[in-house]
Short mmCIF file of C-alpha atoms in Angstrom, two decimals:
data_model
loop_
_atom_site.label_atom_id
_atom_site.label_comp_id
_atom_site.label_asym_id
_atom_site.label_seq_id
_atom_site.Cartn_x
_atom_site.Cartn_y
_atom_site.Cartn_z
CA UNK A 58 -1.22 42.68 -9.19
CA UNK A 59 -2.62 41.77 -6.11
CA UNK A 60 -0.82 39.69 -3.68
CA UNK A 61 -3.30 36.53 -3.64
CA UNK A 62 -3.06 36.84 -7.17
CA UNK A 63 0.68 36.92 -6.99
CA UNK A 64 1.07 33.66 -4.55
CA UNK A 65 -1.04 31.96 -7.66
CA UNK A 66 1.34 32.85 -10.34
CA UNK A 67 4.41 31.48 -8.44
CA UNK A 68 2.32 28.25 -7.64
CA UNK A 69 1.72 27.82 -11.04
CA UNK A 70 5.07 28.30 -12.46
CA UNK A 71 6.50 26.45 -9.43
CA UNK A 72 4.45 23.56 -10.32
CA UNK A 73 4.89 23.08 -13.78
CA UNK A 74 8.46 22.72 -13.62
CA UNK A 75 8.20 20.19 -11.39
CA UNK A 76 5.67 18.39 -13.46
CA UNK A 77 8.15 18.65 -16.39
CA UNK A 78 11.08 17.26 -13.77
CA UNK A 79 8.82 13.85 -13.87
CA UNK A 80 8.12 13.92 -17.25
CA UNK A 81 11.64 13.51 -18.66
CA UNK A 82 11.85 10.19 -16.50
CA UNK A 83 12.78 7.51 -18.74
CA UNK A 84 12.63 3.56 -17.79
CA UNK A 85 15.12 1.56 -20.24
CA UNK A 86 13.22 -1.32 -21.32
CA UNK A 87 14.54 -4.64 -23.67
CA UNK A 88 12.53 -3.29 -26.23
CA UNK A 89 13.25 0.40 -27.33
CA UNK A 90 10.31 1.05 -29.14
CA UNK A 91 8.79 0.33 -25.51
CA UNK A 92 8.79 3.69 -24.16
CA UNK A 93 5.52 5.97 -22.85
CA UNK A 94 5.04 9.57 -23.06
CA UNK A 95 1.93 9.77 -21.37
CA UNK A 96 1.46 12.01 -18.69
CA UNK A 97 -0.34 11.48 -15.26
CA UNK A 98 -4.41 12.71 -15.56
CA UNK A 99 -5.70 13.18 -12.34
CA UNK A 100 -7.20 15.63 -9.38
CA UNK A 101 -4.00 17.23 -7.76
CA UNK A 102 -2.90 20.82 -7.05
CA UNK A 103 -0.15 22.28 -5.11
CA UNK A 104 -0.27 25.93 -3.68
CA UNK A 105 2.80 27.67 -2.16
CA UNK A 106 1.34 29.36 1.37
CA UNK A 107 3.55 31.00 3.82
CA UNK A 108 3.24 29.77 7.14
CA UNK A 109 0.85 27.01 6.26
CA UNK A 110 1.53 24.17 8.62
CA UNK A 111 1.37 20.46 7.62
CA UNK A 112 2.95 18.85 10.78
CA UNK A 113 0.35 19.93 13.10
CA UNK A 114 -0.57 17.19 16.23
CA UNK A 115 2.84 15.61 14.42
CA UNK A 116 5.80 13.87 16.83
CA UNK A 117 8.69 15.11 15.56
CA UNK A 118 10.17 11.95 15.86
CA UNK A 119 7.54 10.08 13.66
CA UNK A 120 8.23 9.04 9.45
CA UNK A 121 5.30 11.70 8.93
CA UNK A 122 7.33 14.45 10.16
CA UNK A 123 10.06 13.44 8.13
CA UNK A 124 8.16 13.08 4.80
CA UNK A 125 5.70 16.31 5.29
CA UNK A 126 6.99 19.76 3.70
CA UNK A 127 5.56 22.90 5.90
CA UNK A 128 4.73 25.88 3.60
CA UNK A 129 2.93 24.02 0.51
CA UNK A 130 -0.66 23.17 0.46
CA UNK A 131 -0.89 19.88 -1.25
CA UNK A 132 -4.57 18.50 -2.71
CA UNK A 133 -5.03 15.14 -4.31
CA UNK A 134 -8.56 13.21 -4.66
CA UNK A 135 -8.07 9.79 -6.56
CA UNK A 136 -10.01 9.92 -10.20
CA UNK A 137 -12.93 8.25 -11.22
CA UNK A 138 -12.37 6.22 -14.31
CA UNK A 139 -14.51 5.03 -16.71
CA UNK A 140 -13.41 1.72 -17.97
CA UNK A 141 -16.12 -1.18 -17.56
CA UNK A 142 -18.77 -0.52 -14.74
CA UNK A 143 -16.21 2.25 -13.36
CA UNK A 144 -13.40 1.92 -11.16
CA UNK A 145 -10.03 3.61 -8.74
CA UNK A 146 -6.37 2.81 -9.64
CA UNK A 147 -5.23 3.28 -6.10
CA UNK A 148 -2.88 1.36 -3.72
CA UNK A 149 -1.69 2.09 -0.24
CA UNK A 150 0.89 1.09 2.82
CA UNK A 151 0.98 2.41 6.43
CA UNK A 152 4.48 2.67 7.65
CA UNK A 153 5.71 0.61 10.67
CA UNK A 154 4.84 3.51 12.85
CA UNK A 155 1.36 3.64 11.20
CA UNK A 156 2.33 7.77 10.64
CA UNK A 157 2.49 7.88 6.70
CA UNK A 158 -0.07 5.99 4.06
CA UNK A 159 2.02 6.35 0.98
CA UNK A 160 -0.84 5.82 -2.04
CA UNK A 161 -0.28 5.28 -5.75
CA UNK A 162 -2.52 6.25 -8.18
CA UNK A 163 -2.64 5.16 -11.58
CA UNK A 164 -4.03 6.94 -14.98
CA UNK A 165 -4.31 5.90 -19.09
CA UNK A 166 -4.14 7.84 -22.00
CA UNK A 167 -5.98 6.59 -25.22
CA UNK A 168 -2.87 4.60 -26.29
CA UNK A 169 -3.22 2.77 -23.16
CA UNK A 170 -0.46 4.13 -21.82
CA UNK A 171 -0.50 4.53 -17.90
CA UNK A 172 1.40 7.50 -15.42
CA UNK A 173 0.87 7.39 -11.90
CA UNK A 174 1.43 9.83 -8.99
CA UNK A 175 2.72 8.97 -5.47
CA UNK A 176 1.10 10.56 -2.77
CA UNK A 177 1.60 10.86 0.91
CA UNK A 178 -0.48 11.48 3.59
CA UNK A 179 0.12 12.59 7.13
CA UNK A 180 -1.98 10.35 9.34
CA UNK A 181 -2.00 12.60 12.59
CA UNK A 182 -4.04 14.76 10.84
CA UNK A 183 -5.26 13.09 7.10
CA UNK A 184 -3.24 16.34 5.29
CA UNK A 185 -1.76 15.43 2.09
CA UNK A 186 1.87 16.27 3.07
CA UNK A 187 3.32 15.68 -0.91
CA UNK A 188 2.62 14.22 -3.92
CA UNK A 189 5.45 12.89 -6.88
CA UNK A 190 4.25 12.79 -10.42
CA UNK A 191 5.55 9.55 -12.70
CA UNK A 192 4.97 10.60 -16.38
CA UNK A 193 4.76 7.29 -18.29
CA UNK A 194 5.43 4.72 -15.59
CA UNK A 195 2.91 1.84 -14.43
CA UNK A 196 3.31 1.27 -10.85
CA UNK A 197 1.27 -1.58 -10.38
CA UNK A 198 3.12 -2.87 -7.10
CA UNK A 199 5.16 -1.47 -4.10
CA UNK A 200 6.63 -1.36 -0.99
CA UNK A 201 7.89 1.62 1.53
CA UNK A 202 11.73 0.61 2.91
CA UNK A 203 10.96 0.86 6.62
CA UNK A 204 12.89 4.17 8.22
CA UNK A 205 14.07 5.50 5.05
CA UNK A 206 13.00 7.84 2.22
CA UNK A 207 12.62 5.44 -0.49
CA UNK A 208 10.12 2.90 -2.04
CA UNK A 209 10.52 -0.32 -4.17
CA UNK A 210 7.76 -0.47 -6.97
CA UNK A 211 6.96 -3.34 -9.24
CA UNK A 212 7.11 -0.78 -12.77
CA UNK A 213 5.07 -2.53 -15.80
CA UNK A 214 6.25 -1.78 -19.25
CA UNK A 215 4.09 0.28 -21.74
CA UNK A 216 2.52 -1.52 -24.44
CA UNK A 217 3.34 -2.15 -27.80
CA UNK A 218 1.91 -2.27 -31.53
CA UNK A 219 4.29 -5.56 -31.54
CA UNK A 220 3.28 -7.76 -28.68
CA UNK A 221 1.00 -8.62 -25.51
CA UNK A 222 3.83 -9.85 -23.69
CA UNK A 223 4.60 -7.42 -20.89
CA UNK A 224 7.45 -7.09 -18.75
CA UNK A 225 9.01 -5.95 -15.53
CA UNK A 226 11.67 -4.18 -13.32
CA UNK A 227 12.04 -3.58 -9.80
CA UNK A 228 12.67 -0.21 -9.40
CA UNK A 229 13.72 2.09 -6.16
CA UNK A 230 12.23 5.29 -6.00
CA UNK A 231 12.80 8.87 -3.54
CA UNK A 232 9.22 8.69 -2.09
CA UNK A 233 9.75 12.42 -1.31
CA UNK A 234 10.52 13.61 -5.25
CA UNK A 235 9.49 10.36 -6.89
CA UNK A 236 12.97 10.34 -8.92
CA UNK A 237 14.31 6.92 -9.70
CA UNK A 238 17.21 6.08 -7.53
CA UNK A 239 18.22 2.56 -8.89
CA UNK A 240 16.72 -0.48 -11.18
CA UNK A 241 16.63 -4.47 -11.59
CA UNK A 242 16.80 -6.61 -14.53
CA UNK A 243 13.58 -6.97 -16.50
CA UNK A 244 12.04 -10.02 -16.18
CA UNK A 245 8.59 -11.31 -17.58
CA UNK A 246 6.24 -13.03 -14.83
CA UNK A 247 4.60 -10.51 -12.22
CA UNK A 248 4.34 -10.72 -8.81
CA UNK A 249 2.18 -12.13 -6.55
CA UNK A 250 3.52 -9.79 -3.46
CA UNK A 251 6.57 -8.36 -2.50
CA UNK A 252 7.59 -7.24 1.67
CA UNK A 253 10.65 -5.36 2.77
CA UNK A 254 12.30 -6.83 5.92
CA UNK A 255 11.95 -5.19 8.92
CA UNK A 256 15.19 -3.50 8.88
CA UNK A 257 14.97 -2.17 5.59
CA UNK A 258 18.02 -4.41 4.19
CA UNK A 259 15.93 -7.38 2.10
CA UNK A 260 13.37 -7.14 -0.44
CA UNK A 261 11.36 -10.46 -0.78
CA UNK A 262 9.64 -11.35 -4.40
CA UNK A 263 7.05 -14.07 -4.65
CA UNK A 264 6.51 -14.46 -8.53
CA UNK A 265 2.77 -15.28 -9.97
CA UNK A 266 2.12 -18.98 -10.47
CA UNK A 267 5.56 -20.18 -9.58
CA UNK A 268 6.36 -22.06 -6.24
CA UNK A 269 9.18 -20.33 -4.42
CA UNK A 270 10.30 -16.78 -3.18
CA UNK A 271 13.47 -14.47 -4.47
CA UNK A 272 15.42 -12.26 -2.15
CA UNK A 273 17.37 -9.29 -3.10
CA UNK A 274 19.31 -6.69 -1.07
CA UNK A 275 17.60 -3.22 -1.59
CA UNK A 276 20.24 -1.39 -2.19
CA UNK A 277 21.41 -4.09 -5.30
CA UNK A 278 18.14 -4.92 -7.00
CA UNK A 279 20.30 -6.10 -10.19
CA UNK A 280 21.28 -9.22 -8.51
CA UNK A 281 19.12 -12.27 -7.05
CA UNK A 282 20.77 -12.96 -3.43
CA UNK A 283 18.90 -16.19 -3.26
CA UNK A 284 15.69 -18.48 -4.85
CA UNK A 285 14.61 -20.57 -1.61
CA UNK A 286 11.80 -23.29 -2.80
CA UNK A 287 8.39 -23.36 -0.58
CA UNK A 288 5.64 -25.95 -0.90
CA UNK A 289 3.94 -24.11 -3.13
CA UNK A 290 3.26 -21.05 -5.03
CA UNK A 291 3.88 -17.96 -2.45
CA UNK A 292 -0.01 -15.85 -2.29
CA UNK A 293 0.50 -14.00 0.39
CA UNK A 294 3.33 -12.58 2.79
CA UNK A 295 3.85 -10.57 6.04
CA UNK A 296 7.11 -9.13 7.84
CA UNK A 297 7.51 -10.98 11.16
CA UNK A 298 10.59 -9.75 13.23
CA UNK A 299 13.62 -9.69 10.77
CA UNK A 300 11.74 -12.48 9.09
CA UNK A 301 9.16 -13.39 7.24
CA UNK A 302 5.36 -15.14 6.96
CA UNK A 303 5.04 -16.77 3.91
CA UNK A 304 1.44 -18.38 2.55
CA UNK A 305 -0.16 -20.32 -0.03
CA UNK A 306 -2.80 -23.08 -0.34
CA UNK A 307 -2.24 -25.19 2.59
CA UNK A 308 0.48 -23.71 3.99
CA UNK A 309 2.15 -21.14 5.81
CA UNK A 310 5.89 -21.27 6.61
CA UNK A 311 8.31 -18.83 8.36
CA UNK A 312 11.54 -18.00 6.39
CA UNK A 313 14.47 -16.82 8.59
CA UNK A 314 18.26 -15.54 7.87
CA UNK A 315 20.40 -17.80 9.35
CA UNK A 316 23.93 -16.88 9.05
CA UNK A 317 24.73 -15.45 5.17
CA UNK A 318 21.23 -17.48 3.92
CA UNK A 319 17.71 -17.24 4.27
CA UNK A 320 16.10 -20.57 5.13
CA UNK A 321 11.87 -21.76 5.98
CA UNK A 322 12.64 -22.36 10.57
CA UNK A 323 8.67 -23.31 10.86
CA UNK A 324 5.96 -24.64 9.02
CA UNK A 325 2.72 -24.18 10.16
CA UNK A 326 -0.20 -26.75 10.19
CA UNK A 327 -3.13 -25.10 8.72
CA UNK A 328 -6.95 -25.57 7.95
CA UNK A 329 -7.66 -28.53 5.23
CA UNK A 330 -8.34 -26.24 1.90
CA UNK A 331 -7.47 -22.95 2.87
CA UNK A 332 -5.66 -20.49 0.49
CA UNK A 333 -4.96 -17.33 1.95
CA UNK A 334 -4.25 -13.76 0.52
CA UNK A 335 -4.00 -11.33 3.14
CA UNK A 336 -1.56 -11.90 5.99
CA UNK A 337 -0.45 -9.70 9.34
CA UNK A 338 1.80 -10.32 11.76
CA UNK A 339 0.29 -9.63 15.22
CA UNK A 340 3.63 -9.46 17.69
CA UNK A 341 6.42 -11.16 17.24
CA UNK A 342 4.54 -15.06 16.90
CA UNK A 343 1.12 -14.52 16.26
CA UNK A 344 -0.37 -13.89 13.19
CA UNK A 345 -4.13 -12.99 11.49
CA UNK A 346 -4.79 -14.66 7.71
CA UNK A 347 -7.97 -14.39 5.59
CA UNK A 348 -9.37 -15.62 2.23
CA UNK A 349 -11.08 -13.25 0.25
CA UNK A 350 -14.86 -15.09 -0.34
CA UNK A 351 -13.48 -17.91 2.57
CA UNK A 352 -12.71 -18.08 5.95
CA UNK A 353 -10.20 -15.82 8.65
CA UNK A 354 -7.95 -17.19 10.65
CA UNK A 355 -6.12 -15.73 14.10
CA UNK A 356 -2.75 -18.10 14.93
CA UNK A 357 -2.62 -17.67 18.92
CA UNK A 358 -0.14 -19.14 20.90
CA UNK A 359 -0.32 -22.93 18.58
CA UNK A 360 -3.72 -22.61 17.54
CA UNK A 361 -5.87 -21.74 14.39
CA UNK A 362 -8.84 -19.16 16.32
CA UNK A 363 -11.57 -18.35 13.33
CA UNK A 364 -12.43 -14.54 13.39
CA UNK A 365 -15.51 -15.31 10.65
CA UNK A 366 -16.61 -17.65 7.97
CA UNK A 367 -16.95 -15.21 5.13
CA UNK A 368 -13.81 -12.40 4.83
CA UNK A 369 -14.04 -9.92 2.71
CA UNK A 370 -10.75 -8.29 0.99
CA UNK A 371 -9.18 -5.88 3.73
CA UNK A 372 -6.98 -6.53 6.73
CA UNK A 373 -4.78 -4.55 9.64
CA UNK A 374 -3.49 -5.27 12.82
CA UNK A 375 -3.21 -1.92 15.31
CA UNK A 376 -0.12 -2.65 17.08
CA UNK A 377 -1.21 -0.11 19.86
CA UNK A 378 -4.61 -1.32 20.82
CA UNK A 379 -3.46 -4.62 20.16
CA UNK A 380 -6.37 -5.47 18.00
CA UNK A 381 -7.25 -7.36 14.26
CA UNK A 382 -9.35 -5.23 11.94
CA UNK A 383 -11.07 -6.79 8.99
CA UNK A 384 -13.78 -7.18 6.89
CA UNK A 385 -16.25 -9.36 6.28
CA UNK A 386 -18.36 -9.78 2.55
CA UNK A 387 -22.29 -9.61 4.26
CA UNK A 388 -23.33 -6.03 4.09
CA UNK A 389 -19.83 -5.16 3.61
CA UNK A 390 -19.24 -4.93 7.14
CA UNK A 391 -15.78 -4.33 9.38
CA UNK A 392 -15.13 -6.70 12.28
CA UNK A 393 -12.88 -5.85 15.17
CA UNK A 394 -11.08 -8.27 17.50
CA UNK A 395 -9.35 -7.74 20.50
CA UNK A 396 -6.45 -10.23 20.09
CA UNK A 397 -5.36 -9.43 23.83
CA UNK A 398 -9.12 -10.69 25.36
CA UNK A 399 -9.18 -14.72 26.68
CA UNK A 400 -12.10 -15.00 24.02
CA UNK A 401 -11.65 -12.95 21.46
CA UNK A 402 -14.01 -9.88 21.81
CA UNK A 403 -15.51 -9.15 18.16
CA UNK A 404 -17.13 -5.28 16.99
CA UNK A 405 -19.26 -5.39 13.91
CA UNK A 406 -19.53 -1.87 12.23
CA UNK A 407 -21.93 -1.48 9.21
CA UNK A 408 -19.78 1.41 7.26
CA UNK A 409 -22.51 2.13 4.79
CA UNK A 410 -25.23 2.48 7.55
CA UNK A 411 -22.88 5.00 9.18
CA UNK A 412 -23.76 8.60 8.56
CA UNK A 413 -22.49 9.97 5.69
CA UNK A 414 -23.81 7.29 3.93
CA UNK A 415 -21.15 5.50 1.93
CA UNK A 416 -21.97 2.49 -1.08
CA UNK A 417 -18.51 0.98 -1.52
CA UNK A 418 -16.70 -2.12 -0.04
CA UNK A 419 -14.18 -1.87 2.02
CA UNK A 420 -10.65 -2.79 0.18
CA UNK A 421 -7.63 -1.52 2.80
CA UNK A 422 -7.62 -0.83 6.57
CA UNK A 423 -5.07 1.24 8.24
CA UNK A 424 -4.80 2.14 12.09
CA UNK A 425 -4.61 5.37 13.33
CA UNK A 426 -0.88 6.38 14.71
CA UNK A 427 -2.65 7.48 18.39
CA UNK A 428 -4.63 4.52 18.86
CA UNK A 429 -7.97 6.22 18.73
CA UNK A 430 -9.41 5.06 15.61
CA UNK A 431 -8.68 3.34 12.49
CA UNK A 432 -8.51 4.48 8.19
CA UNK A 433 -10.95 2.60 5.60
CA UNK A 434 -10.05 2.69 2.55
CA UNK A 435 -13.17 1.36 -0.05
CA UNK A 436 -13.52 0.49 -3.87
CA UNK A 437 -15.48 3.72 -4.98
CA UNK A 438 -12.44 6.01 -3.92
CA UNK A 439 -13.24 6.97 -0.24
CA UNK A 440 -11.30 6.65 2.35
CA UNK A 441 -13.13 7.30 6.10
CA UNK A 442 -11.82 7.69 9.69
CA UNK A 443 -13.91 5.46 12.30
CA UNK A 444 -13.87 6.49 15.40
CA UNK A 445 -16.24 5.98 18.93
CA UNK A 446 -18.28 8.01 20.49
CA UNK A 447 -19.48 6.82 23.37
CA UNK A 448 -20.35 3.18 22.60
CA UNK A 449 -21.34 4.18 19.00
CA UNK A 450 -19.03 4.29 16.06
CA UNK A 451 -18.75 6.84 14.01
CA UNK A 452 -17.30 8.25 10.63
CA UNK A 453 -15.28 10.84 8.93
CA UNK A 454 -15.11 11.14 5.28
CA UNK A 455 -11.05 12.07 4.47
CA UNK A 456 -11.44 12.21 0.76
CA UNK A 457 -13.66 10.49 -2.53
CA UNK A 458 -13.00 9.82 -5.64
CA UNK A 459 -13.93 12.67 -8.37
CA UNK A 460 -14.54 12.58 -11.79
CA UNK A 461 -11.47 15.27 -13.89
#
C-alpha cells in the first residue's frame, strides 16, 4: 500500500469513530418516545496530514488559536436543501475578538428529524479549523461563552406521531468536540434571542411573544436566577459592558447588575413606531439598531443618527476601524459608516455587481480580526471577504453552498 493511500485509510477509520462518538448523544426529553436517530447529511470531510498548519498569520494569543487543531485538514461547505424554493440551515457568531465564526448547520431526514454540525472557522485565514457532528439534535439557537471553550444552544425536540407541540432545553456544549456538558429544564415557548454577558458568567433569555427577559448563570442552566419585566416583548438584544441592550417596539432599555440583581438603569427614547431586530453595541454607550424592511438607527452621544430608510437583515460593528456595517434591501447592497467621522461617512458596495458575481442577499456580517476587511455571509450559502483595493472594493469567495 502506498503511503497516500495509507494516510486515507487512517482518515477514514479516524473519522468514523468520531462520527459514531456524536451519534450515541442522547437529549432526555418529557416525552420518551421523543427521541431522534437521525444523523447529520451534509458536505464535510476530515483528512489527517502531517505537518499541515491551520494557525498560520494566527496570534497565539487569539480564541482562534485556541480552538484550531494543527495536523487535520478540515472541509465543510453548507448543503443546499430542497424544501420550498430552496434554502441554507446555517447560523453564525464572531467571537469578541472577531478571531473565530463558530457556524451551525442544520440537516432532515425523511421523518423530519434534524442533526446539525458545529463548525469553526479561523478568521486570520478563512481555514476551517474543526467541525463537531450532533446526530439527532436541532440547534436552532446559540451563543459562544466569551473566553471559554463552550457554547449555549437553544436544542428543539424531535417530532412526534403524537403532537405538534414542540419543546425546549438550554443546553451547554464543548464547541471543540461538540459533547454536551450540562442541560436546563424543558420548557415550551422559543426564544426570541439569547446573549451571554461579557464576562461569560450570565446567559440572558428573551422568550417569543412574552414581555420580559430570564437570566441564568451559565454554569447552572437548571435554575432561573431572575424574570425582570420590560415594557414589552424583548426582539432584539446586544452585550454592552457587563450589561445589556435590550429592544422591542418602542423601546430600548439597558439592564444592569446591581449588587446580587439585575435591574433596567436607562431607558432610551426612541423613534415613534420603530421595532427593531438587530442590535450592536458600538463602545461602551453607543449603539447601531435596524428593522428588517424599516429604518436604521445609530445612538451617538443622546441622539437617534439614521444610517438609511430601508435596512435589510444583516448587521456588525468592527470594533477596530471603529465602523457600522449593514445592509440595506435596494439591490441588496452593504452600507458602511464611519461612526468615528463628525458626519457620518457612508460606503455603498453592490456585492452582486462585484466580480465573482454573486445572486444572494446578504443575511450576517462579520469583521475581519486585522481590520482590513470584513465577512458576508448571504442566503444562497456564500460567504465572501470584501476587501479595498485602491478606492475600489473587492471580493473573495470563502465558500458556497453545494448540493450532497
Amino acid at each position: 500500500m502506498s503511503k497516500s493511500k495509507s494516510i486515507i485509510l487512517i482518515c477514514l477509520v479516524a473519522f468514523s469513530i468520531s462520527a459514531a462518538d456524536y451519534s450515541s448523544l442522547k437529549i432526555s426529553w418529557e416525552d420518551k418516545k421523543n427521541v431522534s436517530t437521525a444523523s447529520f447529511q451534509g458536505n464535510f470531510n476530515k483528512q489527517i496530514i502531517s505537518g499541515y498548519k491551520n494557525d498560520i498569520h494566527t496570534p497565539a494569543d487569539t480564541t482562534a488559536a485556541a480552538a484550531l487543531i494543527n495536523g487535520c485538514k478540515f472541509s465543510w461547505q453548507p448543503t443546499w436543501r430542497f424544501q420550498g424554493a430552496g434554502t441554507v440551515w446555517l447560523n453564525a457568531h464572531q467571537s469578541n475578538d472577531c478571531s473565530l465564526l463558530t457556524l451551525v448547520e442544520n440537516s432532515q431526514n425523511s421523518r423530519r428529524e434534524r442533526s446539525s454540525i458545529l463548525v469553526l472557522m479561523n478568521l486570520f485565514n478563512a481555514r476551517v479549523v474543526n467541525f463537531a457532528l450532533l446526530n439527532g439534535i436541532d440547534i436552532i439557537n446559540f451563543c459562544p461563552i466569551p473566553d471559554n471553550n463552550k457554547i449555549i444552544a437553544l436544542v428543539k425536540s424531535p417530532p412526534t406521531e403524537y403532537s405538534n407541540k414542540n419543546s425546549y432545553k438550554l443546553i451547554l456544549f464543548s464547541q471543540y468536540d461538540g459533547k454536551k456538558i450540562a442541560a436546563g429544564e424543558v420548557f415550551q415557548y422559543e426564544l426570541n434571542t439569547m446573549q451571554v454577558s461579557n464576562n461569560g458568567a450570565f446567559l440572558l433569555a428573551a422568550p417569543e411573544n412574552q414581555s420580559g427577559v430570564i437570566l441564568y448563570r451559565t454554569d447552572n442552566l437548571n435554575k432561573i436566577l431572575q424574570r425582570i419585566k420590560t415594557p414589552g416583548t424583548v426582539t432584539v438584544a446586544a452585550v454592552q459592558g457587563e450589561g445589556f441592550l435590550l429592544g422591542g417596539r418602542n423601546f430600548i432599555v439597558k439592564l444592569d447588575k446591581e449588587g446580587s440583581s439585575w435591574k433596567i438603569s436607562r431607558c432610551y427614547k426612541v423613534p415613534r413606531r420603530f421595532k427593531p431586530d438587530k442590535m450592536v453595541s458600538c463602545g461602551s454607550r453607543n449603539f447601531a439598531v435596524i428593522a428588517t424592511g424599516g429604518p436604521g438607527f445609530y445612538y451617538n452621544s443622546g441622539d437617534f443618527v439614521k444610517l438609511s430608510d430601508s435596512c435589510g437583515a444583516a448587521l456588525a460593528w468592527d470594533p477596530k476601524k471603529r465602523q457600522i456595517i449593514l445592509t440595506r434591501q435596494r439591490n441588496s447592497g452593504i452600507i458602511v459608516v464611519d461612526a468615528q467621522a463628525p458626519v457620518l461617512d457612508k460606503q455603498l458596495i453592490l456585492p452582486n455587481k462585484i466580480k465573482p458575481r454573486t445572486r444572494g442577499r446578504v443575511t450576517g456580517l462579520f469583521p475581519d480580526p486585522g481590520g482590513k476587511a470584513f465577512f458576508a455571509l448571504d442566503d444562497k450559502g456564500t460567504m465572501m471577504k470584501f476587501f479595498k483595493a485602491g478606492r475600489r472594493w473587492k471580493k473573495n469567495i470563502i465558500f458556497t453552498a453545494q448540493d450532497i
